[in-house]
PDB file of C-alpha atoms in Angstrom:
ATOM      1  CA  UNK A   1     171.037 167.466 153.292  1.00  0.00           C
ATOM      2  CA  UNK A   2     173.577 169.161 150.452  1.00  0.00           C
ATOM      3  CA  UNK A   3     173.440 165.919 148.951  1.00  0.00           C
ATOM      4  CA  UNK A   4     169.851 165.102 148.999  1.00  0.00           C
ATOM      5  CA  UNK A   5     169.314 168.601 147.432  1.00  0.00           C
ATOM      6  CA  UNK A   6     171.716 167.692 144.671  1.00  0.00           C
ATOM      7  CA  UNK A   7     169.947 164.981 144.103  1.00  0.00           C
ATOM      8  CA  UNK A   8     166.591 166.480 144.001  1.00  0.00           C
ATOM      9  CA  UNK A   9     168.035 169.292 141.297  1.00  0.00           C
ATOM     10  CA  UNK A  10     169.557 166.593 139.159  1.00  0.00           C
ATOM     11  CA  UNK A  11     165.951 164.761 138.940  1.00  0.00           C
ATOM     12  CA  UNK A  12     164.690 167.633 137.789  1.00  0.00           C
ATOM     13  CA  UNK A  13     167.449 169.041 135.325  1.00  0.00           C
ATOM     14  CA  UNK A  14     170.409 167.150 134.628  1.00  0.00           C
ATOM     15  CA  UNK A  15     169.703 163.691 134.910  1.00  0.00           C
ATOM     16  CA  UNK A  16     169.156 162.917 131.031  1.00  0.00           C
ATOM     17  CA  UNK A  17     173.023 164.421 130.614  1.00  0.00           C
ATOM     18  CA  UNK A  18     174.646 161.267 132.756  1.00  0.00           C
ATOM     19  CA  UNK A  19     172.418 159.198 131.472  1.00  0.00           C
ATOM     20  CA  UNK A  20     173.820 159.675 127.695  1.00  0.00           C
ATOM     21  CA  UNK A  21     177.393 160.121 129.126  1.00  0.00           C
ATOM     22  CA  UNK A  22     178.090 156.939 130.544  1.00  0.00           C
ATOM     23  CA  UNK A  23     178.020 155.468 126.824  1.00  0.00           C
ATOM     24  CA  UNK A  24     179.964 156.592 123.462  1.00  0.00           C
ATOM     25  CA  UNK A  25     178.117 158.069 120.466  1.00  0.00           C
ATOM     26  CA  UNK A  26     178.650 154.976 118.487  1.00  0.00           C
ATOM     27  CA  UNK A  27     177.470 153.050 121.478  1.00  0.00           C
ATOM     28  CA  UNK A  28     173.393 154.493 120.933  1.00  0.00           C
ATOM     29  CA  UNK A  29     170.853 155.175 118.625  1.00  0.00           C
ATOM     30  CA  UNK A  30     168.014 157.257 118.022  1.00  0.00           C
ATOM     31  CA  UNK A  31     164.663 155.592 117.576  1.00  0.00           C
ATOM     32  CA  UNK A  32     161.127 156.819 116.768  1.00  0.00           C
ATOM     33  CA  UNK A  33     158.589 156.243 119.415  1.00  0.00           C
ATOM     34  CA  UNK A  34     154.921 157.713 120.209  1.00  0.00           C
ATOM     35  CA  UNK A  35     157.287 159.978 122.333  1.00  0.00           C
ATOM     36  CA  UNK A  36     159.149 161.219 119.385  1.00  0.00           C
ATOM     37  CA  UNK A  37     162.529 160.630 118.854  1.00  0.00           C
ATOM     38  CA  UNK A  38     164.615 158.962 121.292  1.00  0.00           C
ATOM     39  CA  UNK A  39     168.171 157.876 121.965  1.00  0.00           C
ATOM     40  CA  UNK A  40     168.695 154.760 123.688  1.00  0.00           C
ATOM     41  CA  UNK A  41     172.045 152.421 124.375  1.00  0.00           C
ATOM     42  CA  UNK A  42     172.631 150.425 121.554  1.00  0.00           C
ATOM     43  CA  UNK A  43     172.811 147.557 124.600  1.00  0.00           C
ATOM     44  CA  UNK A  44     171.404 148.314 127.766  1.00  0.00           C
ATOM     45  CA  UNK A  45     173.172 147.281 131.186  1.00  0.00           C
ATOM     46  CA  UNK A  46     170.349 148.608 133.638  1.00  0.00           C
ATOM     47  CA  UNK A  47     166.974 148.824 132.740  1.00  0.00           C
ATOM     48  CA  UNK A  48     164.144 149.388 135.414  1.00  0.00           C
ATOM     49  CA  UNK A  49     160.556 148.387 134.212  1.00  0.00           C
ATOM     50  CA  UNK A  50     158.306 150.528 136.150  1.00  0.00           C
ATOM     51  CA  UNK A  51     155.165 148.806 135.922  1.00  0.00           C
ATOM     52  CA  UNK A  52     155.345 145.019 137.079  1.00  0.00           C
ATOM     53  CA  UNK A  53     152.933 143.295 134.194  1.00  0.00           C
ATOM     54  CA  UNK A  54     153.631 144.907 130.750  1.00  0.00           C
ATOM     55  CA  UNK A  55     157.017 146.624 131.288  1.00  0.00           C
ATOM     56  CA  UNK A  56     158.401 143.977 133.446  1.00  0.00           C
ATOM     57  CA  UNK A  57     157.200 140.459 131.360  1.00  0.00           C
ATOM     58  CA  UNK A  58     158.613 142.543 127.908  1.00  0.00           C
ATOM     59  CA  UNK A  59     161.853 142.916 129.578  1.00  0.00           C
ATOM     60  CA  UNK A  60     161.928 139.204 130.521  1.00  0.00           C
ATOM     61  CA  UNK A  61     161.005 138.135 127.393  1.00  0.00           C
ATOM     62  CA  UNK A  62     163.861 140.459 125.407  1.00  0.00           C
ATOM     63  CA  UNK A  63     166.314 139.469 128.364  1.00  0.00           C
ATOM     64  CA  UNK A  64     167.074 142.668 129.264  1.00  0.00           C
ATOM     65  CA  UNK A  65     169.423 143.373 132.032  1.00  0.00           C
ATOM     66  CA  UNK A  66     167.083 144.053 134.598  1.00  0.00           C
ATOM     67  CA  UNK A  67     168.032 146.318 138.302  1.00  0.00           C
ATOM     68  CA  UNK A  68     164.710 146.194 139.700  1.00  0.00           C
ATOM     69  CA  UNK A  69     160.806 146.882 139.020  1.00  0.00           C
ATOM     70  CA  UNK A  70     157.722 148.445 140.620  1.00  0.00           C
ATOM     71  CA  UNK A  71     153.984 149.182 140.678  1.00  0.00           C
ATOM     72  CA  UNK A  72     153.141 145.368 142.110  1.00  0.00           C
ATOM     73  CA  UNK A  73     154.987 141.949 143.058  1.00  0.00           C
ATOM     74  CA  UNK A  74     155.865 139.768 140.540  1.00  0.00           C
ATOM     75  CA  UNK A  75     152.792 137.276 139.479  1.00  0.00           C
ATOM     76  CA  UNK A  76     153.467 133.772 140.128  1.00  0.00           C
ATOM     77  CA  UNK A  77     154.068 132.725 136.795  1.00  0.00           C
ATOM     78  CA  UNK A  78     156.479 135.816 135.665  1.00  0.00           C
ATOM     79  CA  UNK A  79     159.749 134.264 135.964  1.00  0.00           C
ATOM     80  CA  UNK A  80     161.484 137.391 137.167  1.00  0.00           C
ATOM     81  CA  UNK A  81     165.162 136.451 138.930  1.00  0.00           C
ATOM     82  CA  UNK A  82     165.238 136.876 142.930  1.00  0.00           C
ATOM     83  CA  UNK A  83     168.192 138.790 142.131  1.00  0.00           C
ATOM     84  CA  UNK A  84     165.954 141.439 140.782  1.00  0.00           C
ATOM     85  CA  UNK A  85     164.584 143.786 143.400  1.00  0.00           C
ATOM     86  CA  UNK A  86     161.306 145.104 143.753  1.00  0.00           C
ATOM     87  CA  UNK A  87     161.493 149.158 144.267  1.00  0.00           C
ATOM     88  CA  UNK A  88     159.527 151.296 145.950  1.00  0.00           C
ATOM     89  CA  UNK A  89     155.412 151.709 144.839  1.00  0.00           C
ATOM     90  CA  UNK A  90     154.475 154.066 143.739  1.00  0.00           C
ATOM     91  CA  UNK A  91     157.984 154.815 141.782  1.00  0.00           C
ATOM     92  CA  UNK A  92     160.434 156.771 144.192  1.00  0.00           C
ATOM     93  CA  UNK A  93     162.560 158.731 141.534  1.00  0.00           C
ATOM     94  CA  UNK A  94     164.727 159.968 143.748  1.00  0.00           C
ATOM     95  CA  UNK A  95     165.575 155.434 144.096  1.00  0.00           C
ATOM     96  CA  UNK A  96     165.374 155.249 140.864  1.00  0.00           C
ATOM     97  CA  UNK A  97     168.008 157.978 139.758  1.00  0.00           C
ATOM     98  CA  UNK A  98     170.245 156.239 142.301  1.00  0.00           C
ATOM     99  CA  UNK A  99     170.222 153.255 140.345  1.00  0.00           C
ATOM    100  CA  UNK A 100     171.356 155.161 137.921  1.00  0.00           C
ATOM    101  CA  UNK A 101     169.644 153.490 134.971  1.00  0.00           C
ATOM    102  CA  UNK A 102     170.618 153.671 131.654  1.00  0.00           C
ATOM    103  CA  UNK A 103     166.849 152.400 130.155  1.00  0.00           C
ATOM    104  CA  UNK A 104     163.629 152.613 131.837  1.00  0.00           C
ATOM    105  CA  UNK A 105     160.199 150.683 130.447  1.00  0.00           C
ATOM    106  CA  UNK A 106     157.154 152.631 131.365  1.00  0.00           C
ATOM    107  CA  UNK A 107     153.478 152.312 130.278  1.00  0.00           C
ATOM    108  CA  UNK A 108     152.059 155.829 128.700  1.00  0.00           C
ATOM    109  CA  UNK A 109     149.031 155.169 130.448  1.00  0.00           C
ATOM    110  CA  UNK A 110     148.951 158.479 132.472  1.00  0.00           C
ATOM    111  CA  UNK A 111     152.482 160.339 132.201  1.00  0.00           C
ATOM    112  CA  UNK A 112     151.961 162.929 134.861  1.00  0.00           C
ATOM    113  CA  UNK A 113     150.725 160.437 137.088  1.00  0.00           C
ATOM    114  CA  UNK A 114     152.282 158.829 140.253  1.00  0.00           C
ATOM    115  CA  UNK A 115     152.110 155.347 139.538  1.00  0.00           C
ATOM    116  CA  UNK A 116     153.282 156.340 135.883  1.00  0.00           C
ATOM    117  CA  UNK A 117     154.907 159.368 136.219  1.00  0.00           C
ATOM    118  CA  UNK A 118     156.994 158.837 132.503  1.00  0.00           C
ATOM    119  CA  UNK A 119     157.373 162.349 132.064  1.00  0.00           C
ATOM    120  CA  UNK A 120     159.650 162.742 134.893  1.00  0.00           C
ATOM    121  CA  UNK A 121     161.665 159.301 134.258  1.00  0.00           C
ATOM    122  CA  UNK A 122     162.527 161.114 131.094  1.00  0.00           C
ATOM    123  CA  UNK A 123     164.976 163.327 133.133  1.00  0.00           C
ATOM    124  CA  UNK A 124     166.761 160.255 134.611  1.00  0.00           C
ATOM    125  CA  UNK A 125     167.770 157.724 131.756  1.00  0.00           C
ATOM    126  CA  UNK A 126     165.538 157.492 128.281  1.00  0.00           C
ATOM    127  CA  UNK A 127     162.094 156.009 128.808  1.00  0.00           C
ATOM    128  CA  UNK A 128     160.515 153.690 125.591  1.00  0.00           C
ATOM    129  CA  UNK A 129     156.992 153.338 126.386  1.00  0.00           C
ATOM    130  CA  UNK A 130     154.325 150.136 126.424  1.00  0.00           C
ATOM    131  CA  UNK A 131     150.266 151.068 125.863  1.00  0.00           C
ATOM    132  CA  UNK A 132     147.442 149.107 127.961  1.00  0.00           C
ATOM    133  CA  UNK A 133     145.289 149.662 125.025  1.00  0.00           C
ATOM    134  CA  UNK A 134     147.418 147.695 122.526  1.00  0.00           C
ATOM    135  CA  UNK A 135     147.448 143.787 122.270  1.00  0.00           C
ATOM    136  CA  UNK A 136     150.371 142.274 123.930  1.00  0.00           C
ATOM    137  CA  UNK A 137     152.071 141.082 120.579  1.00  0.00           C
ATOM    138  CA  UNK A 138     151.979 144.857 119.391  1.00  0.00           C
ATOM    139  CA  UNK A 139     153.590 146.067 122.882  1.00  0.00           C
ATOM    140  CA  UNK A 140     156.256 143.107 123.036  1.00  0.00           C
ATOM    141  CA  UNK A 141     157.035 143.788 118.860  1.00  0.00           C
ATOM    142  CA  UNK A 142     157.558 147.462 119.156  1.00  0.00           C
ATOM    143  CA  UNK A 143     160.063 147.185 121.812  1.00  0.00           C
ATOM    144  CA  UNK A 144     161.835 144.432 120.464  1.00  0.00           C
ATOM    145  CA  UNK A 145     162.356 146.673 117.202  1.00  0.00           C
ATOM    146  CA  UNK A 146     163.072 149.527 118.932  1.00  0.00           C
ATOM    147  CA  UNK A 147     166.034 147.433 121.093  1.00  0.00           C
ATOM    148  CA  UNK A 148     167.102 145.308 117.617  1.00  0.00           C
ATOM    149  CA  UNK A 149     166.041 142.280 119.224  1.00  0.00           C
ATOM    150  CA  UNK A 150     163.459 141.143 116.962  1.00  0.00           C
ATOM    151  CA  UNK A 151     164.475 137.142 117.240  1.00  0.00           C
ATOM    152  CA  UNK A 152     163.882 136.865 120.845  1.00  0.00           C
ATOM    153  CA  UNK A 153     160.391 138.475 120.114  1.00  0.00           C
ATOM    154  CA  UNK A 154     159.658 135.904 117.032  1.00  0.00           C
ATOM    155  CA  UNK A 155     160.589 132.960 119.375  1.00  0.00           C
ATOM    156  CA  UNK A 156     157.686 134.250 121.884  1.00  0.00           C
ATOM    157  CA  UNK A 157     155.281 134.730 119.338  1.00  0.00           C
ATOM    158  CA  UNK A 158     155.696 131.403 117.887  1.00  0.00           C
ATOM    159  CA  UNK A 159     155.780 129.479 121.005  1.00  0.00           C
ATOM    160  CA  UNK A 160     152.082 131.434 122.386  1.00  0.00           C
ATOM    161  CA  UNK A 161     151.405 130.914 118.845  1.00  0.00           C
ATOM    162  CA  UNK A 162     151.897 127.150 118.591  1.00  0.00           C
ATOM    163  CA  UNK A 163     149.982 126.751 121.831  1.00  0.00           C
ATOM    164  CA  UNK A 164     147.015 128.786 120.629  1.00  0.00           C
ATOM    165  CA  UNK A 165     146.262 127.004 117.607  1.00  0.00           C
ATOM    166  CA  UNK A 166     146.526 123.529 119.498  1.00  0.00           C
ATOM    167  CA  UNK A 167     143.973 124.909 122.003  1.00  0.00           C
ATOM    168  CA  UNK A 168     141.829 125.930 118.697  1.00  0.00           C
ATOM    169  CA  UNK A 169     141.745 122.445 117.552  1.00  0.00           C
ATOM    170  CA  UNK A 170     140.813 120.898 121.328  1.00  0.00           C
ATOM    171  CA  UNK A 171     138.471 122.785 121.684  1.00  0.00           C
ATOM    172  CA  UNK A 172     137.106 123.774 118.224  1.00  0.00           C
ATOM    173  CA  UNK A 173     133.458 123.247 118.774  1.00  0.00           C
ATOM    174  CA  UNK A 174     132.830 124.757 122.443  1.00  0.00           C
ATOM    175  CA  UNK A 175     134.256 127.926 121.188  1.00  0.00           C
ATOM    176  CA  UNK A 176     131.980 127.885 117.791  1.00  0.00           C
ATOM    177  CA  UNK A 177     128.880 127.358 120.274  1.00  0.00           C
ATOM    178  CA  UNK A 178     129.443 128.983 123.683  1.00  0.00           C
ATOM    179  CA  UNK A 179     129.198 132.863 124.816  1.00  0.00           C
ATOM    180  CA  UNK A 180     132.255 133.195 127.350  1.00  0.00           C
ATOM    181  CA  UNK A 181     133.454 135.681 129.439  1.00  0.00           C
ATOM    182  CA  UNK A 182     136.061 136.383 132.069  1.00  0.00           C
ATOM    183  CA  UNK A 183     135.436 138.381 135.293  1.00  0.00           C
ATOM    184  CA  UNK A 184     136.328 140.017 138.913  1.00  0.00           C
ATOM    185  CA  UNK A 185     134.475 140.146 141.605  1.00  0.00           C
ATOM    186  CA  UNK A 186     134.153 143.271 144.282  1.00  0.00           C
ATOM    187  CA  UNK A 187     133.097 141.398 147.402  1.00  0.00           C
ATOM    188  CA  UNK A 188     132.829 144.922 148.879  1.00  0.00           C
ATOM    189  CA  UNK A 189     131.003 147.027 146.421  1.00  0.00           C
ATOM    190  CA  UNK A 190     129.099 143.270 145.204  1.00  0.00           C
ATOM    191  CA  UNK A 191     129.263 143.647 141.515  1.00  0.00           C
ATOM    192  CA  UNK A 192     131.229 141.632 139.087  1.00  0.00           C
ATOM    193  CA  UNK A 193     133.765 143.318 136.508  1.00  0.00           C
ATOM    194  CA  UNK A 194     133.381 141.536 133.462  1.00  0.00           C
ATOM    195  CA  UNK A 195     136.818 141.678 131.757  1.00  0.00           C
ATOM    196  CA  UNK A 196     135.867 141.989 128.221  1.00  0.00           C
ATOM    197  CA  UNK A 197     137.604 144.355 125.962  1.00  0.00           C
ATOM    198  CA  UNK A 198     135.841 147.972 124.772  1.00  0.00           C
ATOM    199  CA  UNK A 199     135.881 149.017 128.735  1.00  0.00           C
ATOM    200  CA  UNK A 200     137.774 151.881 130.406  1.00  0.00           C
ATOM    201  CA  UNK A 201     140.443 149.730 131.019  1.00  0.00           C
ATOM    202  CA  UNK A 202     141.310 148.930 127.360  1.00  0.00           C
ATOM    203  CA  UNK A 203     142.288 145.726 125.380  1.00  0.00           C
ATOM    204  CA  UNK A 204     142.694 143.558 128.651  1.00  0.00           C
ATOM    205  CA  UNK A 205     144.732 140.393 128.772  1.00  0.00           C
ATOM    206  CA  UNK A 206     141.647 138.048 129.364  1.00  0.00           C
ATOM    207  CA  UNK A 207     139.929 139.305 126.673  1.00  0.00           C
ATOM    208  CA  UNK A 208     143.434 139.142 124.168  1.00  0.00           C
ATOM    209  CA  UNK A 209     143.759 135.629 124.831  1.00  0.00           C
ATOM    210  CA  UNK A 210     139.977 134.817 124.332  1.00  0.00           C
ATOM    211  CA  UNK A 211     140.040 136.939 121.062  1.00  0.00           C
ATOM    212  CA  UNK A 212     142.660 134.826 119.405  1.00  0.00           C
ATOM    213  CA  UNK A 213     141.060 131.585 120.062  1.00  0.00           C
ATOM    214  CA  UNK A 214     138.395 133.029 118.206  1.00  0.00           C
ATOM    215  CA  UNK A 215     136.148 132.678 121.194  1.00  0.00           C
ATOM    216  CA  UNK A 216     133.297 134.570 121.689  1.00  0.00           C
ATOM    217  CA  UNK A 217     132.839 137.470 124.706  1.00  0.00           C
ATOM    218  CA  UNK A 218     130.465 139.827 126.376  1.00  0.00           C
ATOM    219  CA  UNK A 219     129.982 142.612 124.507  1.00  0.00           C
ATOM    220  CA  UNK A 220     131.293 145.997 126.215  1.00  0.00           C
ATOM    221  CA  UNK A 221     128.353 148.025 125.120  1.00  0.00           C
ATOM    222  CA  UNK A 222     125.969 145.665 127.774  1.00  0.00           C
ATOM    223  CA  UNK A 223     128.496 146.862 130.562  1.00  0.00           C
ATOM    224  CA  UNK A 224     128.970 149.987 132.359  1.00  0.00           C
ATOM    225  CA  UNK A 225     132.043 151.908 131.854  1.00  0.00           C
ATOM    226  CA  UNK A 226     134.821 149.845 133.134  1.00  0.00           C
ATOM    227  CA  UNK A 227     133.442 146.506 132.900  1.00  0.00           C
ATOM    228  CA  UNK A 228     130.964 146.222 136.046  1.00  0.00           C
ATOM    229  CA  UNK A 229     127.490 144.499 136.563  1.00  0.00           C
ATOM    230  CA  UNK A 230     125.730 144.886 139.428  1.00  0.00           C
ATOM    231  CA  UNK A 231     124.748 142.080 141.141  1.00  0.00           C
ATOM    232  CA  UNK A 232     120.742 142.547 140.495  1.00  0.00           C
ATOM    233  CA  UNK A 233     121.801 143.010 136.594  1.00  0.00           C
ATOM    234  CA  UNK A 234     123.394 139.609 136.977  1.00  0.00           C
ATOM    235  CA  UNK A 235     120.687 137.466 135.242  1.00  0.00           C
ATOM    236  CA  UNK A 236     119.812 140.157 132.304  1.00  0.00           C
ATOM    237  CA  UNK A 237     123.904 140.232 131.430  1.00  0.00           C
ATOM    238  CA  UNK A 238     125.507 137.232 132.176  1.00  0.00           C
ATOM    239  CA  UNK A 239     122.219 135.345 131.915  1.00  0.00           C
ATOM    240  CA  UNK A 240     123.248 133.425 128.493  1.00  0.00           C
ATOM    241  CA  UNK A 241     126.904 132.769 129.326  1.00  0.00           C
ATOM    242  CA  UNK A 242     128.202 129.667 129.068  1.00  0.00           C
ATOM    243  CA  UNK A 243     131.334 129.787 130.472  1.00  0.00           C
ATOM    244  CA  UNK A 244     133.137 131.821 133.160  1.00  0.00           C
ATOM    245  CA  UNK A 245     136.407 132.438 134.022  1.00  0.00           C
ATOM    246  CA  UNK A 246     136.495 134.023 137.481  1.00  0.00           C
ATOM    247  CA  UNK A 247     140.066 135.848 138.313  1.00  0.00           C
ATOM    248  CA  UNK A 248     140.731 135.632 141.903  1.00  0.00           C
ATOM    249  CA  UNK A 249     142.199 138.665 143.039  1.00  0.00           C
ATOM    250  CA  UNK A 250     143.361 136.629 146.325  1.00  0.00           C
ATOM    251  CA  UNK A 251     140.868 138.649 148.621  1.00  0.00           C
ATOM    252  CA  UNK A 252     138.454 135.535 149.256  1.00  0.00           C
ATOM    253  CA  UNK A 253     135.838 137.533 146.713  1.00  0.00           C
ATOM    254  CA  UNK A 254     135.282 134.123 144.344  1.00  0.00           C
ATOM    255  CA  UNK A 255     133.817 132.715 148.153  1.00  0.00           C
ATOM    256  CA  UNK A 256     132.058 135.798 148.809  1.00  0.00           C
ATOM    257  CA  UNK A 257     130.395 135.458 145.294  1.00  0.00           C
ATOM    258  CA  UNK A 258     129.304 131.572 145.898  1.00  0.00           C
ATOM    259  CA  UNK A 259     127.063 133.335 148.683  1.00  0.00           C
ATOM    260  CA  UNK A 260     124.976 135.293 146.308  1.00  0.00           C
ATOM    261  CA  UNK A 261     121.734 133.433 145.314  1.00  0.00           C
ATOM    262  CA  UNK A 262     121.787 135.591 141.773  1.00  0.00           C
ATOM    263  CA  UNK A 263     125.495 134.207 141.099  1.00  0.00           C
ATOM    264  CA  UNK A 264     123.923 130.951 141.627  1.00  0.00           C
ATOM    265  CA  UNK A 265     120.969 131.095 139.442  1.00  0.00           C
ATOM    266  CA  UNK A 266     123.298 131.772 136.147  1.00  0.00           C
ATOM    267  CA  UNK A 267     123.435 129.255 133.631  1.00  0.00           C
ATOM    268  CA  UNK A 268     127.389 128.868 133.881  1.00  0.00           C
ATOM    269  CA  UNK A 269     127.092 128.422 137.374  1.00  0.00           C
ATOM    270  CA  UNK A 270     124.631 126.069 137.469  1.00  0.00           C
ATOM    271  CA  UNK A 271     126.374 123.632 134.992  1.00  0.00           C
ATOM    272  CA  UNK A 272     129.362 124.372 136.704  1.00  0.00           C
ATOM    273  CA  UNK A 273     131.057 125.349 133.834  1.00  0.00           C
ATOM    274  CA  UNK A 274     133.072 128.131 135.679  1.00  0.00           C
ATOM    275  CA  UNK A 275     136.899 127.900 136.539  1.00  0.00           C
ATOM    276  CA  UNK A 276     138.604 129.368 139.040  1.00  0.00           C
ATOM    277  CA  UNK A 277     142.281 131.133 137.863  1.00  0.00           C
ATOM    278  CA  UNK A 278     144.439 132.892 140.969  1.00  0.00           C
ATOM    279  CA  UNK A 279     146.260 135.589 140.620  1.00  0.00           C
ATOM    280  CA  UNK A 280     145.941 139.074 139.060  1.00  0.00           C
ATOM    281  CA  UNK A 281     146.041 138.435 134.537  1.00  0.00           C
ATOM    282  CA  UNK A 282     143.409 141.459 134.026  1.00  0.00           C
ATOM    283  CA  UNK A 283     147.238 143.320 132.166  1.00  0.00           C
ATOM    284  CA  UNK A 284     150.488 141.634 131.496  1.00  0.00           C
ATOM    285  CA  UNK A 285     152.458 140.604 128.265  1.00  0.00           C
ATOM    286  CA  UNK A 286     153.735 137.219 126.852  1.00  0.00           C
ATOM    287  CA  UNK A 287     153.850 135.035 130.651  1.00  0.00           C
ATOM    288  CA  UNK A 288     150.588 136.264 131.358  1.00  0.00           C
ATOM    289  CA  UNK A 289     148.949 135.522 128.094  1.00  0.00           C
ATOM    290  CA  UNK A 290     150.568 131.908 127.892  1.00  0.00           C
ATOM    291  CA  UNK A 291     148.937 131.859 132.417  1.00  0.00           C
ATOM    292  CA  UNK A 292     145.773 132.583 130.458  1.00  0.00           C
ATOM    293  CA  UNK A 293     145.698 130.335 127.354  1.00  0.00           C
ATOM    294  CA  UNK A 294     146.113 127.755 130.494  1.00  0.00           C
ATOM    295  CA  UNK A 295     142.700 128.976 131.901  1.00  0.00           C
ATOM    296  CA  UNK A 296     140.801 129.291 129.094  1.00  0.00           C
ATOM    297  CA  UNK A 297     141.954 125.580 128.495  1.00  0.00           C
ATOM    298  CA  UNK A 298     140.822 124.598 132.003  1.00  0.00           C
ATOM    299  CA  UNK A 299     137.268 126.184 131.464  1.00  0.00           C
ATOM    300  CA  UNK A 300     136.734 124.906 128.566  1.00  0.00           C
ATOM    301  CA  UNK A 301     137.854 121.469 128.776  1.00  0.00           C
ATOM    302  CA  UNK A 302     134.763 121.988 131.514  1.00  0.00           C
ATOM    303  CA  UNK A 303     132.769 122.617 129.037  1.00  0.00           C
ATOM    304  CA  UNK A 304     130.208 119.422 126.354  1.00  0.00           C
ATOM    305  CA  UNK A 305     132.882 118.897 123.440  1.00  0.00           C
TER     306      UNK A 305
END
C-alpha cells in the first residue's frame, strides 16, 4: 500500500521532475505549443499516444518509439507493431506513469476529461498535443516540427498527395457533377450521422479527404448539431445526393438501415451508388486518410463517368 501511495503522490506532484531527469540538458529542447512552452527529449525512447486515431497514426508516421496506446484498438489499416501494447481505456495514469514515459501524444480535445485527461499527463512526462478540429496535414506537420522530423512528414504528404491528384483525374467529372456525402448509421436511435464537416465533432476525416478531391458535401447548416438526420428528414436532406459512403461501425447498423423503406427511396440508394467502407475513419491522421481516399475511389468508380 506504501508504494501505491507513492505512486499516487508522484502522479500528482513529482512526476514531471523524473521525467526531465532521465535525459541531459543538451539532450532536450523547449518548443512552443498551444500549451505554451514545452521541453521535450531532443529524441524520444518512450512515447505513449493516448488516443488510438490521431495521436497513435502521427506517431507511426514520425516513427516514434512507441510503449503502448489507448482510447480504442488499432483500425485495421493502422500498421501499429504487435509489439506495441494497448493500455488501459480510459487512460489509467497510475499505468501510464509506470511506463515511465518520456513523451506522451494527446488530443486537446477536453483536457480535464477522462478519456483525455492531458492536464494530468502533464505531471508524468511532457505532453505535445493534436486538435480534432484541424485537418490531418496541420496535426501530422506541427508535430513533426515540433520533434525536428519534418522529412518523414514531407514523405507522407507527398505520397497521400500523389494519390489524391490521381483520384482527381479518374474521377474528374463525377466529382464536378455529383453532391456526396459520407455517413453513420444509429440502428438504435434510427437516424443517420452525416459526417460532413461544420458539426460538433469538427473537421472529420471523411469530410478532409472529400474536401481535397474537391468533391462536393452536405452542407452542416441542413444538419442538426453533430451531424444527425432523422430518419423521416431522410428524403428532404439526403434527397439530392448522389453518392454515399456509409461507415460501418461493425454493429450490423448498414443491415439495419437496408430495412428502412425511407433509406430506400433516396436517389443514391436507388442507383446503387452507395459503398460500403468497415471500420471506424470518422478521426484518424495519414493511414486513415489514405483508408479513405480508397473509399471515396470505390464509390465513385460506382458512380456514370
Amino acid at each position: 500500500m506504501a508504494t501505491l501511495l507513492c505512486r499516487r503522490g508522484f502522479t500528482a506532484g513529482g512526476a514531471a521532475i523524473l521525467a526531465g531527469s532521465a535525459l541531459a540538458p543538451s539532450e532536450r529542447r523547449m518548443v512552443e505549443t498551444p500549451l505554451g512552452r514545452v521541453e521535450i527529449p531532443a529524441e524520444p525512447r518512450r512515447v505513449v499516444a493516448i488516443d488510438s486515431r490521431i495521436s497513435l497514426e502521427m506517431a507511426l508516421a514520425l516513427a516514434l518509439p512507441l510503449i503502448g496506446y489507448s482510447h480504442s484498438r488499432a483500425r485495421p489499416w493502422v500498421p501499429v507493431p504487435a509489439s506495441v501494447p494497448f493500455l488501459a481505456a480510459p487512460p489509467d495514469l497510475e499505468q501510464i506513469l509506470m511506463l515511465e514515459p518520456d513523451l506522451i501524444l494527446c488530443p486537446d480535445t477536453s483536457p480535464h476529461s477522462e478519456w483525455w485527461p492531458l492536464a494530468r499527463l502533464r505531471r508524468i512526462a511532457p505532453v505535445l498535443p493534436s486538435n480534432h478540429r484541424t485537418h490531418w496535414r496541420g496535426n501530422l506537420s506541427r508535430l513533426a516540427g515540433w520533434l525536428a522530423r519534418t522529412g518523414a512528414f514531407e514523405r507522407e504528404a507527398a505520397a497521400y498527395d500523389e494519390r489524391i491528384a490521381a483520384l482527381r483525374r479518374r474521377h474528374a467529372p463525377a466529382l464536378r457533377r455529383s453532391l456526396l456525402t459520407a455517413a453513420t448509421y444509429d440502428p438504435l436511435k434510427r437516424r443517420l450521422m452525416v459526417r460532413s464537416d461544420g458539426t460538433g465533432y469538427g473537421f472529420v476525416m471523411p469530410a478532409q479527404v472529400l474536401a481535397d478531391l474537391g468533391g462536393r458535401g452536405v452542407e452542416a447548416g441542413r444538419l442538426g448539431p453533430y451531424g444527425e438526420v432523422a430518419l423521416e428528414s431522410l428524403g428532404g436532406v439526403l434527397g439530392q445526393v448522389d453518392g454515399i459512403l456509409l461507415i460501418d461501425l461493425g454493429d450490423g447498423a448498414p443491415t439495419a438501415l437496408a430495412r428502412e423503406p425511407l433509406w430506400q427511396r433516396l436517389r443514391a440508394v436507388r442507383a446503387g451508388q452507395v459503398h460500403v467502407t468497415q471500420g471506424n475513419s470518422i478521426f484518424g491522421s495519414v493511414y486513415t486518410a489514405h483508408h479513405l481516399a480508397g473509399a471515396w475511389d470505390a464509390l465513385l468508380t460506382r458512380m456514370p463517368s
